[in-house]
Short mmCIF file of N, CA and C in Angstrom, two decimals:
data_model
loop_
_atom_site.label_atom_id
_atom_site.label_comp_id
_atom_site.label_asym_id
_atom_site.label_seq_id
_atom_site.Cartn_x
_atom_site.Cartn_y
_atom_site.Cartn_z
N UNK N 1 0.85 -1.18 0.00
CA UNK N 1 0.00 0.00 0.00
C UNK N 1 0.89 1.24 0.00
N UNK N 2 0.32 2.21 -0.64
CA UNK N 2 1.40 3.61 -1.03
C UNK N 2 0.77 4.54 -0.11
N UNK N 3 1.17 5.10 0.77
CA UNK N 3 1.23 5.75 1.59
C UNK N 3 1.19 7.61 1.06
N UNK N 4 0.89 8.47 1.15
CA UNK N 4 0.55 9.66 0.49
C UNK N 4 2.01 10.46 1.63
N UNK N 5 2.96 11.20 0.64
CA UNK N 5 4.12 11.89 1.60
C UNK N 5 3.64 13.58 1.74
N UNK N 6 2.45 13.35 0.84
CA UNK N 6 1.99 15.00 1.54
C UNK N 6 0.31 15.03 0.86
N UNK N 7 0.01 15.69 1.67
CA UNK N 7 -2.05 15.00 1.59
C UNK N 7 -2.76 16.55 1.25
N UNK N 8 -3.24 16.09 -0.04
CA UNK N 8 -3.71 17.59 -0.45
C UNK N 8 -4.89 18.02 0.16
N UNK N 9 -4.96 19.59 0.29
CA UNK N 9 -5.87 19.99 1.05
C UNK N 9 -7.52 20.17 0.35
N UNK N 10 -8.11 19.74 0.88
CA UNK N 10 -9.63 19.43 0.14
C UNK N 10 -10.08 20.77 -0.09
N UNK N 11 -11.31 20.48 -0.60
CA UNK N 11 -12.04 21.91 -1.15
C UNK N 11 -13.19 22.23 -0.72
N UNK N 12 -13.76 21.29 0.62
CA UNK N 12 -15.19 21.99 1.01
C UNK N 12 -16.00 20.63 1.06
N UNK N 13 -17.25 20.85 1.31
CA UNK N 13 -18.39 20.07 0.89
C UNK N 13 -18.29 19.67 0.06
N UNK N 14 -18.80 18.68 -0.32
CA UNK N 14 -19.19 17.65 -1.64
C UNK N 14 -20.83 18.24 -1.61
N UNK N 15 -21.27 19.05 -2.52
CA UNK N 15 -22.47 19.35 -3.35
C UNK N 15 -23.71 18.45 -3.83
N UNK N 16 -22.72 17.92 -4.73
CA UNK N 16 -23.87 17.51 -5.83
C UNK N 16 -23.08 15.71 -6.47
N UNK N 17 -23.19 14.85 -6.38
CA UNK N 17 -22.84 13.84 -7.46
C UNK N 17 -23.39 13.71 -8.61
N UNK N 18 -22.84 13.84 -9.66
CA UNK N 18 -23.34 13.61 -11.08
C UNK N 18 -23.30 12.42 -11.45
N UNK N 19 -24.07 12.07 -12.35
CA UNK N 19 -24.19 10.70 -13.40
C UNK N 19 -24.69 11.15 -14.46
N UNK N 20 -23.34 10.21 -15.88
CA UNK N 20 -24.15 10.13 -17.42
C UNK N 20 -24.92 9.11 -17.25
N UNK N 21 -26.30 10.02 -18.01
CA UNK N 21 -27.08 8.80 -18.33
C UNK N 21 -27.15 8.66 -19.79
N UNK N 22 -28.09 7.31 -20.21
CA UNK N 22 -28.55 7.23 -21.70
C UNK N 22 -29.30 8.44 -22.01
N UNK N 23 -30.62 8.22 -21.02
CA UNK N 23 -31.84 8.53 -21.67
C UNK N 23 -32.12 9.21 -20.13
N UNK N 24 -32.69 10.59 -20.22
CA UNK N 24 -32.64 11.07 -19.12
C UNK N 24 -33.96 10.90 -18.31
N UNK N 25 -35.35 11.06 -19.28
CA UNK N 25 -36.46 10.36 -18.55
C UNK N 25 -36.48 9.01 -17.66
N UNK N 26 -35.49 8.02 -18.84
CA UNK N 26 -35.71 7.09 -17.66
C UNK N 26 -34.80 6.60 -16.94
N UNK N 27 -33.73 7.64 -16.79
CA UNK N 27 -32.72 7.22 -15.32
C UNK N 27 -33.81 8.34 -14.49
N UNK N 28 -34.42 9.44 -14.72
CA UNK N 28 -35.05 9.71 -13.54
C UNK N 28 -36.28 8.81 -13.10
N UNK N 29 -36.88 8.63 -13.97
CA UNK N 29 -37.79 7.62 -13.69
C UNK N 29 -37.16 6.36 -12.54
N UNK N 30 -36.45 5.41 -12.74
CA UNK N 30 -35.72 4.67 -12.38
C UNK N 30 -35.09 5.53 -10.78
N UNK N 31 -34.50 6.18 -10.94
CA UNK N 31 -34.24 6.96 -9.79
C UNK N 31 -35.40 7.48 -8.74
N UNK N 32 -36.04 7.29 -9.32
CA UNK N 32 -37.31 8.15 -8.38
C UNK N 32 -38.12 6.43 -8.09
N UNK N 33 -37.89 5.41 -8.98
CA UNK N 33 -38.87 4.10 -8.41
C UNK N 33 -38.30 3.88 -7.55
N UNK N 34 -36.64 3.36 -7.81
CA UNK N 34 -35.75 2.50 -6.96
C UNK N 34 -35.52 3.20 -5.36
N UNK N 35 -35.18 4.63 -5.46
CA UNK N 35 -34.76 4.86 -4.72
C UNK N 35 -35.31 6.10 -3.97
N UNK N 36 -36.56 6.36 -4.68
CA UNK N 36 -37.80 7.30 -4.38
C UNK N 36 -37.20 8.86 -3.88
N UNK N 37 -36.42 8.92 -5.16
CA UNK N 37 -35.60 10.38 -5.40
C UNK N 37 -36.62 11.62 -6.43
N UNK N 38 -36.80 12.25 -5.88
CA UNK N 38 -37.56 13.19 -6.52
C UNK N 38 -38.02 14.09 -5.31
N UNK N 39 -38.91 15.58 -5.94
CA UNK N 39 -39.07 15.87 -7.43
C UNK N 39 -37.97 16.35 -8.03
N UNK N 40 -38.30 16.04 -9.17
CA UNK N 40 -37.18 16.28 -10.44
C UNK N 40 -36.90 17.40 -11.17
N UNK N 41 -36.40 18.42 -10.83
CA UNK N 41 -36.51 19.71 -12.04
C UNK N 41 -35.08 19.05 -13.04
N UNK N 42 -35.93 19.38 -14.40
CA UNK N 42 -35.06 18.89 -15.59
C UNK N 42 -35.11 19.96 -16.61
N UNK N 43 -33.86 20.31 -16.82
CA UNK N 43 -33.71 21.59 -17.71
C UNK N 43 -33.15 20.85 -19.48
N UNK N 44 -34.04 20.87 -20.27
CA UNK N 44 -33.90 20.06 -21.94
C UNK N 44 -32.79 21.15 -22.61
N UNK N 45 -32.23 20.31 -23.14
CA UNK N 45 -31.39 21.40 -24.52
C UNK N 45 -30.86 22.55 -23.98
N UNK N 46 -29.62 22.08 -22.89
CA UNK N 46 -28.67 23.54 -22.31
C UNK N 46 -27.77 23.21 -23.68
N UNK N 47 -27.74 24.44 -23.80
CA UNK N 47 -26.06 24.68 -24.73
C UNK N 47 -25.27 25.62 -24.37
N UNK N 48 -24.07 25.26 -24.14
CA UNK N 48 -23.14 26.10 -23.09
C UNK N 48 -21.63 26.51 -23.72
N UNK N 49 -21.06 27.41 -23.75
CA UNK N 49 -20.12 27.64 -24.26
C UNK N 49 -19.17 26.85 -23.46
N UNK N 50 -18.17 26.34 -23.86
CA UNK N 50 -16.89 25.53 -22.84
C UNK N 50 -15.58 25.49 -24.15
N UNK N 51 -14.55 25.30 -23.01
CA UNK N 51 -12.98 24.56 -23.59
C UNK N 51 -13.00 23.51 -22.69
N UNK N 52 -12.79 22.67 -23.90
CA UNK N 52 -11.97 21.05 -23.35
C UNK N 52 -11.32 20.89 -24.07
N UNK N 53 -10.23 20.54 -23.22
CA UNK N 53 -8.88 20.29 -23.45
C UNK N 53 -8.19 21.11 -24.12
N UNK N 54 -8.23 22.39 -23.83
CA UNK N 54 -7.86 23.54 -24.38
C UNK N 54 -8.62 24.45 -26.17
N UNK N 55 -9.42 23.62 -26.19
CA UNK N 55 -10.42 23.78 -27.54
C UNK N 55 -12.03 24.32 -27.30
N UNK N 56 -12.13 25.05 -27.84
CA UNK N 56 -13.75 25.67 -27.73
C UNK N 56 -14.55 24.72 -28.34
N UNK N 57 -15.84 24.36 -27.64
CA UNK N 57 -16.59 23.29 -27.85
C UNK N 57 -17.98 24.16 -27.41
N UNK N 58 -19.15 23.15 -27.94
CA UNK N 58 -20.51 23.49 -27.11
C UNK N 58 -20.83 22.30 -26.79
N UNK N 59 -20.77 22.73 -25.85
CA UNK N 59 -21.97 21.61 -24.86
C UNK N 59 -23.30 21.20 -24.63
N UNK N 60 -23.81 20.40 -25.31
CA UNK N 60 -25.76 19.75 -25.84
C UNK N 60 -25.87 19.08 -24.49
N UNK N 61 -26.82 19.38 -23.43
CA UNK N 61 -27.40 18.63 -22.64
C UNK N 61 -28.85 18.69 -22.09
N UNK N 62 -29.00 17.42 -21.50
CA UNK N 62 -30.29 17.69 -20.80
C UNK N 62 -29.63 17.44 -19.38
N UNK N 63 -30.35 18.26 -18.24
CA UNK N 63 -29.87 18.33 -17.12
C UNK N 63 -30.94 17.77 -16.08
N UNK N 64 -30.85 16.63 -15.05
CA UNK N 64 -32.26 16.23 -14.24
C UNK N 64 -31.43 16.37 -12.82
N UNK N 65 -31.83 17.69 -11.46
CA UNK N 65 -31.78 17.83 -10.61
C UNK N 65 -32.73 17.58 -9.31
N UNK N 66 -32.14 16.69 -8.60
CA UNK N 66 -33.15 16.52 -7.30
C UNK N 66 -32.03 16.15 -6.34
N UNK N 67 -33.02 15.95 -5.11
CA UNK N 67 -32.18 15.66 -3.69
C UNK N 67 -32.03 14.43 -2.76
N UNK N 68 -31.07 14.16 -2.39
CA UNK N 68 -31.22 13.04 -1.12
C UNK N 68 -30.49 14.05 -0.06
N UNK N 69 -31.88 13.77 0.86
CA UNK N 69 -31.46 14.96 2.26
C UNK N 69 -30.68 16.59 1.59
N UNK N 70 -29.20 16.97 1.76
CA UNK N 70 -29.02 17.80 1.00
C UNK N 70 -28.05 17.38 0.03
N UNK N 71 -27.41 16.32 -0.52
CA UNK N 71 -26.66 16.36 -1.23
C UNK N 71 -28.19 16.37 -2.74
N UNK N 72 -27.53 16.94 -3.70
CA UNK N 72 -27.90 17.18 -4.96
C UNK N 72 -27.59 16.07 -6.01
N UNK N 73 -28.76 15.24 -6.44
CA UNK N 73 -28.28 14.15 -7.58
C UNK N 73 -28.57 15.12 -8.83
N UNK N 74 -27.30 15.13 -9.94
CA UNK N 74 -27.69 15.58 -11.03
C UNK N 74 -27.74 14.54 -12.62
N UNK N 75 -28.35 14.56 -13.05
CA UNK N 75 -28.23 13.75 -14.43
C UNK N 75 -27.92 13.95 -15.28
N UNK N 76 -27.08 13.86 -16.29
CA UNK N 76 -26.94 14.81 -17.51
C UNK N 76 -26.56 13.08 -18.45
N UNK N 77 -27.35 13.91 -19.47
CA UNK N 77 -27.81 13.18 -20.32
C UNK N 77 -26.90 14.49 -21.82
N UNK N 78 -25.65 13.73 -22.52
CA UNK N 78 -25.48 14.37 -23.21
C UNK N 78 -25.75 14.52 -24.99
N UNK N 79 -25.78 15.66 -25.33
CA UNK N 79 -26.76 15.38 -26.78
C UNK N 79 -26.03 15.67 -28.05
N UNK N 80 -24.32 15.71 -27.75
CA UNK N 80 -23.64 16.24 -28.70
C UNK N 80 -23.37 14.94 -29.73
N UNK N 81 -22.93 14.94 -30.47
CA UNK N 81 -22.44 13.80 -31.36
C UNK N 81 -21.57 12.75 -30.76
N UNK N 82 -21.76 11.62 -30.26
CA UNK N 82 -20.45 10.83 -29.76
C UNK N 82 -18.78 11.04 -29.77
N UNK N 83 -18.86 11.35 -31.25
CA UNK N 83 -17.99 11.36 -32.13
C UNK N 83 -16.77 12.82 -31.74
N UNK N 84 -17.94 13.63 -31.38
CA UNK N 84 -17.14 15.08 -30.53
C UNK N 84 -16.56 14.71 -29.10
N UNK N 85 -14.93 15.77 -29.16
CA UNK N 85 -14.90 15.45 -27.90
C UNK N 85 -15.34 16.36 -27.07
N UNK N 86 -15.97 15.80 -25.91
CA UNK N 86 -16.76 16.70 -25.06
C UNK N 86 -16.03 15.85 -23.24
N UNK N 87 -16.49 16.07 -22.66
CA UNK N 87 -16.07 15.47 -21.15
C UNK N 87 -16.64 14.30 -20.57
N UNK N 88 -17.83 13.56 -21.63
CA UNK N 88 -18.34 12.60 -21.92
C UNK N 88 -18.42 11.42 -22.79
N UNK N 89 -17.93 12.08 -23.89
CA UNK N 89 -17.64 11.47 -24.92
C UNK N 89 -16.34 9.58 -24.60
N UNK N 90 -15.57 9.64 -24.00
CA UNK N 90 -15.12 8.64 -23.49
C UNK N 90 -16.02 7.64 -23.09
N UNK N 91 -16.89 7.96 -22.08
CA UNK N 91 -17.86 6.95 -21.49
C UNK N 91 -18.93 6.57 -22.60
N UNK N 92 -19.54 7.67 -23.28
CA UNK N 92 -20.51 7.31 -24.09
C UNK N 92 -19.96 6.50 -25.47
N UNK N 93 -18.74 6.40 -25.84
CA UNK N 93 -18.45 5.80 -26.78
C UNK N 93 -18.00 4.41 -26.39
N UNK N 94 -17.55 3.82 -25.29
CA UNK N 94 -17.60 2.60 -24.44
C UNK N 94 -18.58 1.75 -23.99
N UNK N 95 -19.64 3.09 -24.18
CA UNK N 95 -21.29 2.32 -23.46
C UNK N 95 -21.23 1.76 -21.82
N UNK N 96 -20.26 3.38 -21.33
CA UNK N 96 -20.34 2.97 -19.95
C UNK N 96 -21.49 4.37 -19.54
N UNK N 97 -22.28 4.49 -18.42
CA UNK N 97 -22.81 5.05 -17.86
C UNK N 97 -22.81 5.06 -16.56
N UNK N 98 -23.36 5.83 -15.93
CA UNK N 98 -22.91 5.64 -14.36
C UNK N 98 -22.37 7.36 -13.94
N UNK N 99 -21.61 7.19 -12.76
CA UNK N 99 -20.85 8.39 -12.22
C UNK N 99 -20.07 8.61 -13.17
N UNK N 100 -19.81 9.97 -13.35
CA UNK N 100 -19.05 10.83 -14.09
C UNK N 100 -18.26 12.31 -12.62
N UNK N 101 -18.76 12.60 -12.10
CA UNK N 101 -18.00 13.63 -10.98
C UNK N 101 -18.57 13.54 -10.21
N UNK N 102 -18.08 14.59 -8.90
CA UNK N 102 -18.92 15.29 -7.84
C UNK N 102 -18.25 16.51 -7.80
N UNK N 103 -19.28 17.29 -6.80
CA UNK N 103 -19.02 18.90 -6.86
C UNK N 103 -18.87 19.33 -6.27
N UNK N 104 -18.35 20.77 -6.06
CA UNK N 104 -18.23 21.81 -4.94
C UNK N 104 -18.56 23.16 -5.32
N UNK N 105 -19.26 23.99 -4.71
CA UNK N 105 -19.27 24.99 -4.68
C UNK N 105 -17.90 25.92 -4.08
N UNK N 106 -18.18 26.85 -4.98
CA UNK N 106 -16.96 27.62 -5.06
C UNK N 106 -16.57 29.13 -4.97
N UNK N 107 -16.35 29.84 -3.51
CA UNK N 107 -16.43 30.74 -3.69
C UNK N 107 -15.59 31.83 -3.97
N UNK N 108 -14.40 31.06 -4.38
CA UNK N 108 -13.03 31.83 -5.56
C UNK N 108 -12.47 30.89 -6.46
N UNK N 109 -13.46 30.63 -7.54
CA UNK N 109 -13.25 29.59 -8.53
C UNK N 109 -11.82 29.55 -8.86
N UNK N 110 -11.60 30.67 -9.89
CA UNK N 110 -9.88 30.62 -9.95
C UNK N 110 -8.75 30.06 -8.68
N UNK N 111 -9.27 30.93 -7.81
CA UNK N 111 -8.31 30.23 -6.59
C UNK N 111 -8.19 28.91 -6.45
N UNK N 112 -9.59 27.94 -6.47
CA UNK N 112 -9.40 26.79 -6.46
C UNK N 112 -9.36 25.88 -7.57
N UNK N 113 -9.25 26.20 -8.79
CA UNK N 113 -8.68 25.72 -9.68
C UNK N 113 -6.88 25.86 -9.68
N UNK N 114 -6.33 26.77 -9.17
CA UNK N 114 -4.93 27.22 -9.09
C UNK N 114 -4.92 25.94 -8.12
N UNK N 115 -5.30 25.64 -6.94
CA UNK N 115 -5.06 25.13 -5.82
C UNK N 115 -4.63 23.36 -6.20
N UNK N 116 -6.07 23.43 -7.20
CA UNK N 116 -5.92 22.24 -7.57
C UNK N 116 -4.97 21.89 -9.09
N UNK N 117 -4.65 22.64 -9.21
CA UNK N 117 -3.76 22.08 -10.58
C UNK N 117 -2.57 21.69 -9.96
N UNK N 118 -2.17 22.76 -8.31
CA UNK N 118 -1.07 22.46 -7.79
C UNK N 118 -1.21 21.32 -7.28
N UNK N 119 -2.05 20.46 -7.20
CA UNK N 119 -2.09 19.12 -6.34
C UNK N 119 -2.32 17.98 -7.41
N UNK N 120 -1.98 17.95 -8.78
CA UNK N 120 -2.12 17.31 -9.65
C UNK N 120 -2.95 17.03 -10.78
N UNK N 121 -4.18 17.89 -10.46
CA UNK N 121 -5.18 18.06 -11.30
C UNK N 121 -5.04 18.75 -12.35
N UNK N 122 -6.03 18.91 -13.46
CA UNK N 122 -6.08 19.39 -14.60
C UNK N 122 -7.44 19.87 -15.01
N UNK N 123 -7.60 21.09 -15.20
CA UNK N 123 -8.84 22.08 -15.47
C UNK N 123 -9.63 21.83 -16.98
N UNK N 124 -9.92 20.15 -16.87
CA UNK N 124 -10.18 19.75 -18.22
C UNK N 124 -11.29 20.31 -18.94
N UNK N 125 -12.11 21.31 -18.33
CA UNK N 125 -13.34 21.41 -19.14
C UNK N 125 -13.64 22.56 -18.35
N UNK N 126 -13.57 23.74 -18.66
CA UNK N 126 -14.05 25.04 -18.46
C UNK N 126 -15.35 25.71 -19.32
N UNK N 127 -16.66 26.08 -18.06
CA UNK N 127 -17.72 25.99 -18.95
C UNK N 127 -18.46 27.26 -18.22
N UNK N 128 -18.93 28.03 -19.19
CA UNK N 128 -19.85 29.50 -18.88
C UNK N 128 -21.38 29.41 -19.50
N UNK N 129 -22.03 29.30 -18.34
CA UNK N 129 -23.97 29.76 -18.42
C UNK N 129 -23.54 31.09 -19.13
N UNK N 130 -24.98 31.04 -20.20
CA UNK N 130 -25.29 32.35 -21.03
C UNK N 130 -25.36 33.18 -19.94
N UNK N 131 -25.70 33.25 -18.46
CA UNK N 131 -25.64 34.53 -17.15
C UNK N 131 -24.39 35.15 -16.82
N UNK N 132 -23.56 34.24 -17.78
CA UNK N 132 -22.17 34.56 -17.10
C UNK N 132 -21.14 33.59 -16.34
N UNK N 133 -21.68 32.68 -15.12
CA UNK N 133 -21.50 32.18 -14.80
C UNK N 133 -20.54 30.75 -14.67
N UNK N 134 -19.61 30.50 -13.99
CA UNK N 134 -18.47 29.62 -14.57
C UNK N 134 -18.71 28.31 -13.82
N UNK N 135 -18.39 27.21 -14.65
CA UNK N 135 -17.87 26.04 -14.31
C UNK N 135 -16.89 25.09 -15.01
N UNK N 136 -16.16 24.74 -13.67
CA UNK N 136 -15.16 23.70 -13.97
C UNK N 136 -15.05 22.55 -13.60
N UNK N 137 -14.92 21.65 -14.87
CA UNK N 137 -14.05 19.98 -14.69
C UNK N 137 -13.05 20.15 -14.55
N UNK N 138 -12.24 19.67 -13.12
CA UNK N 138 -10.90 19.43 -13.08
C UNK N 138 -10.95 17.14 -13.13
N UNK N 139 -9.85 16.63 -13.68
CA UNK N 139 -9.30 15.39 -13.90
C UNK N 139 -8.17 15.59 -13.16
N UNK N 140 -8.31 14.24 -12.46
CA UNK N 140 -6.95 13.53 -11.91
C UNK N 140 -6.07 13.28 -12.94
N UNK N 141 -5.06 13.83 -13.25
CA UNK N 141 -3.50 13.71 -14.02
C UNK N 141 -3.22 11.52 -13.90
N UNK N 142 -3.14 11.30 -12.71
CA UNK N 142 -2.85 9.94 -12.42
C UNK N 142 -3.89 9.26 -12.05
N UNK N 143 -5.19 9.58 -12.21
CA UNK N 143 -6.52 8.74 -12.53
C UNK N 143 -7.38 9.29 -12.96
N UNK N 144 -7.45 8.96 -14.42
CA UNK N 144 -7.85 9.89 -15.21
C UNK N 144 -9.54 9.40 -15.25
N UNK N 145 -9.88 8.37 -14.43
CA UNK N 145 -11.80 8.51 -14.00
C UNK N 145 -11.98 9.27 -13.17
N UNK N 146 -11.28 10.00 -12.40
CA UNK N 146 -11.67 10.68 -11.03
C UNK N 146 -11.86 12.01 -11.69
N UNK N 147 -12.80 12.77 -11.69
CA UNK N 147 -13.52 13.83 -12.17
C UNK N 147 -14.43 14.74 -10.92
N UNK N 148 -13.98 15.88 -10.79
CA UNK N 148 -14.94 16.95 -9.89
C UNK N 148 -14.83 17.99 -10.39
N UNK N 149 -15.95 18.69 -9.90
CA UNK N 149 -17.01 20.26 -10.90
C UNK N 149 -16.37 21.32 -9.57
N UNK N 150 -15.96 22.04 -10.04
CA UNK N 150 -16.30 23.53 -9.06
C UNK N 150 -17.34 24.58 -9.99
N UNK N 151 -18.14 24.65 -8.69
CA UNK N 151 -19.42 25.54 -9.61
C UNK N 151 -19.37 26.73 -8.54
N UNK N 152 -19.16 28.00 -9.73
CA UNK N 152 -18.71 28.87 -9.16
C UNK N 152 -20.22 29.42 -8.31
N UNK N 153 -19.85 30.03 -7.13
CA UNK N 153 -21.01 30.76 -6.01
C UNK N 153 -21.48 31.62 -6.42
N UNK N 154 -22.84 32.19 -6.31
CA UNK N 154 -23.46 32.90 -7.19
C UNK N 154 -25.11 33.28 -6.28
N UNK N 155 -25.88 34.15 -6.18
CA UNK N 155 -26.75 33.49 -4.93
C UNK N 155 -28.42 32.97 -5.48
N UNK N 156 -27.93 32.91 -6.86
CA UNK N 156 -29.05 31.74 -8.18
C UNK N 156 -29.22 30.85 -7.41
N UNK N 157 -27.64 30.55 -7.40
CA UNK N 157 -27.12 28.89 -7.28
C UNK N 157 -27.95 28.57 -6.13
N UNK N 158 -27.10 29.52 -4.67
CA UNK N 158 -27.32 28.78 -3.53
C UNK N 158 -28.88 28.84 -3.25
N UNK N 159 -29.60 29.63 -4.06
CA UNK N 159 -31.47 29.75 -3.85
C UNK N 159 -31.75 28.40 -4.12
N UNK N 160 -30.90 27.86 -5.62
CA UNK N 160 -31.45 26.66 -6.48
C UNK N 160 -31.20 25.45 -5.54
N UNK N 161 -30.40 25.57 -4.56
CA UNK N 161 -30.01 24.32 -3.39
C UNK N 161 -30.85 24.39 -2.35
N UNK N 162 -31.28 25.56 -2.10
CA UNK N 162 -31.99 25.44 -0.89
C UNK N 162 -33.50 25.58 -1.28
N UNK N 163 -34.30 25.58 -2.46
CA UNK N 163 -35.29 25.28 -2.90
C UNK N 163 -35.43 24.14 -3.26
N UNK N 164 -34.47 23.28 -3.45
CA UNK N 164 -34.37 21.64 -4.26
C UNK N 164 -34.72 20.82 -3.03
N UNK N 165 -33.93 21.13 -1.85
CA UNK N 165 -33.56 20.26 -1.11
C UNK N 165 -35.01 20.22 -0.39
N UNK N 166 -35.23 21.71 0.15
CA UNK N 166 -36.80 22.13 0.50
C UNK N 166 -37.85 20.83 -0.24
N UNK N 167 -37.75 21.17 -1.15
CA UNK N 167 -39.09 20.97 -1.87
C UNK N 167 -38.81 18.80 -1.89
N UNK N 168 -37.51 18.80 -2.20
CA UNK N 168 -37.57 17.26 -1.93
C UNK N 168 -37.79 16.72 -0.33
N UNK N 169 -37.44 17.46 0.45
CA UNK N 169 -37.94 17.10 1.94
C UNK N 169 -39.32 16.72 2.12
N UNK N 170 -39.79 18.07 1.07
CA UNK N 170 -41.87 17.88 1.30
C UNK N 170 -42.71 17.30 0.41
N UNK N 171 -41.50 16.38 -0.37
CA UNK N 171 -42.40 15.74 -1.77
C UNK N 171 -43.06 14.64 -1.46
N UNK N 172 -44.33 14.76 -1.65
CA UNK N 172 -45.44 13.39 -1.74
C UNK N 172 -45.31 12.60 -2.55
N UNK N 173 -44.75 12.60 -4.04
CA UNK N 173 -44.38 11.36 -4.79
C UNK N 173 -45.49 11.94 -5.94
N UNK N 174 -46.27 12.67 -5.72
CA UNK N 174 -46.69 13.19 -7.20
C UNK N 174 -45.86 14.69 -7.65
N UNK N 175 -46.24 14.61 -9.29
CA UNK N 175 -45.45 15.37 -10.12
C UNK N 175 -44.09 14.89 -9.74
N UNK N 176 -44.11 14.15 -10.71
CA UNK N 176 -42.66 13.68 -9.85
C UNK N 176 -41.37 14.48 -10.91
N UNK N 177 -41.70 15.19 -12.19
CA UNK N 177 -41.15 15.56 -13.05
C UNK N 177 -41.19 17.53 -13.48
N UNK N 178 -40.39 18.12 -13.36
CA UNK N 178 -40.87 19.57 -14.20
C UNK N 178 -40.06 19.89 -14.63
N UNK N 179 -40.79 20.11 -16.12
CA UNK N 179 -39.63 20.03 -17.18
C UNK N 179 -39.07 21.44 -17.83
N UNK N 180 -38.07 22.10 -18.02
CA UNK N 180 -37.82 23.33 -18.30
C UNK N 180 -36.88 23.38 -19.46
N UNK N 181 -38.09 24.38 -20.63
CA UNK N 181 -36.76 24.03 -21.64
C UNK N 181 -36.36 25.46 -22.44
#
């Protein structure tokens, strides 16, 4: 066993865990039978300006947000061509699905992107909401599945966490879906 000779310093809470899915109706569906996760706000057809891997790209997704207690499950279901590289494109061309990151909120994005490049990481996917708004994929350099988001702080954001979590605390199991496109 390899022993760590200096232990990098973390970044906060863990947010949100993400998963690619196929088909985004029915990993929420599925998510909400199995494990009676809901309600679901699902945002259709984001397109987002980003660089990956140092290249300007757009980003096609559908996005499905809900809660367990407060951590945030998100879904993204991506809609670009396989064939493009995007920060998905690996898994979806393997026909793996499953976890793809987890997140942190961030309230000096740059800072902690600096922080983390110094600890081995790599700022693989830099991505801006039409509001302005920034987010980053950083990748593990020496495990290149290990993937986490810093989503920059904003007080959208922190409304959109503390209305999710709210509203999944008091959900009865109908409407289990609202769809925003």
């Amino acid at each position: 066993m390899t022993t760590p000779t200096q232990a990098g310093k973390g970044f906060g809470r863990i947010v949100h865990i993400a998963y690619l899915v196929e088909d985004m109706d029915a990993a929420m569906a599925e998510w909400t039978r199995q494990a009676g996760v809901g309600p679901w706000l699902c945002f259709r057809n984001i397109d987002m300006a980003a660089t990956y891997e140092g290249k300007p790209i757009r980003l096609k997704i559908h996005e499905g947000l809900s809660y367990i207690g407060d951590m945030q499950i998100q879904l993204v279901q991506s809609l670009n061509d396989p064939t493009e590289d995007t920060p998905y494109a690996a898994m979806r061309r393997a026909g793996r699905f499953g976890m793809h990151h987890v997140a942190y909120i961030s309230g000096d994005i740059d800072a902690d992107i600096a922080r983390a490049e110094a600890q081995g990481w790599e700022a693989a996917c830099r991505m801006q909401s039409a509001d302005g708004h920034r987010y980053t994929y950083c990748r593990s350099k020496t495990m290149p599945e290990v993937w986490f988001e810093f989503l920059e702080e904003f007080p959208a954001l922190t409304q959109m966490y503390r209305d999710g979590i709210a509203a999944s605390a008091a959900w009865d199991g109908s409407n289990p879906v609202t769809d925003i496109d």
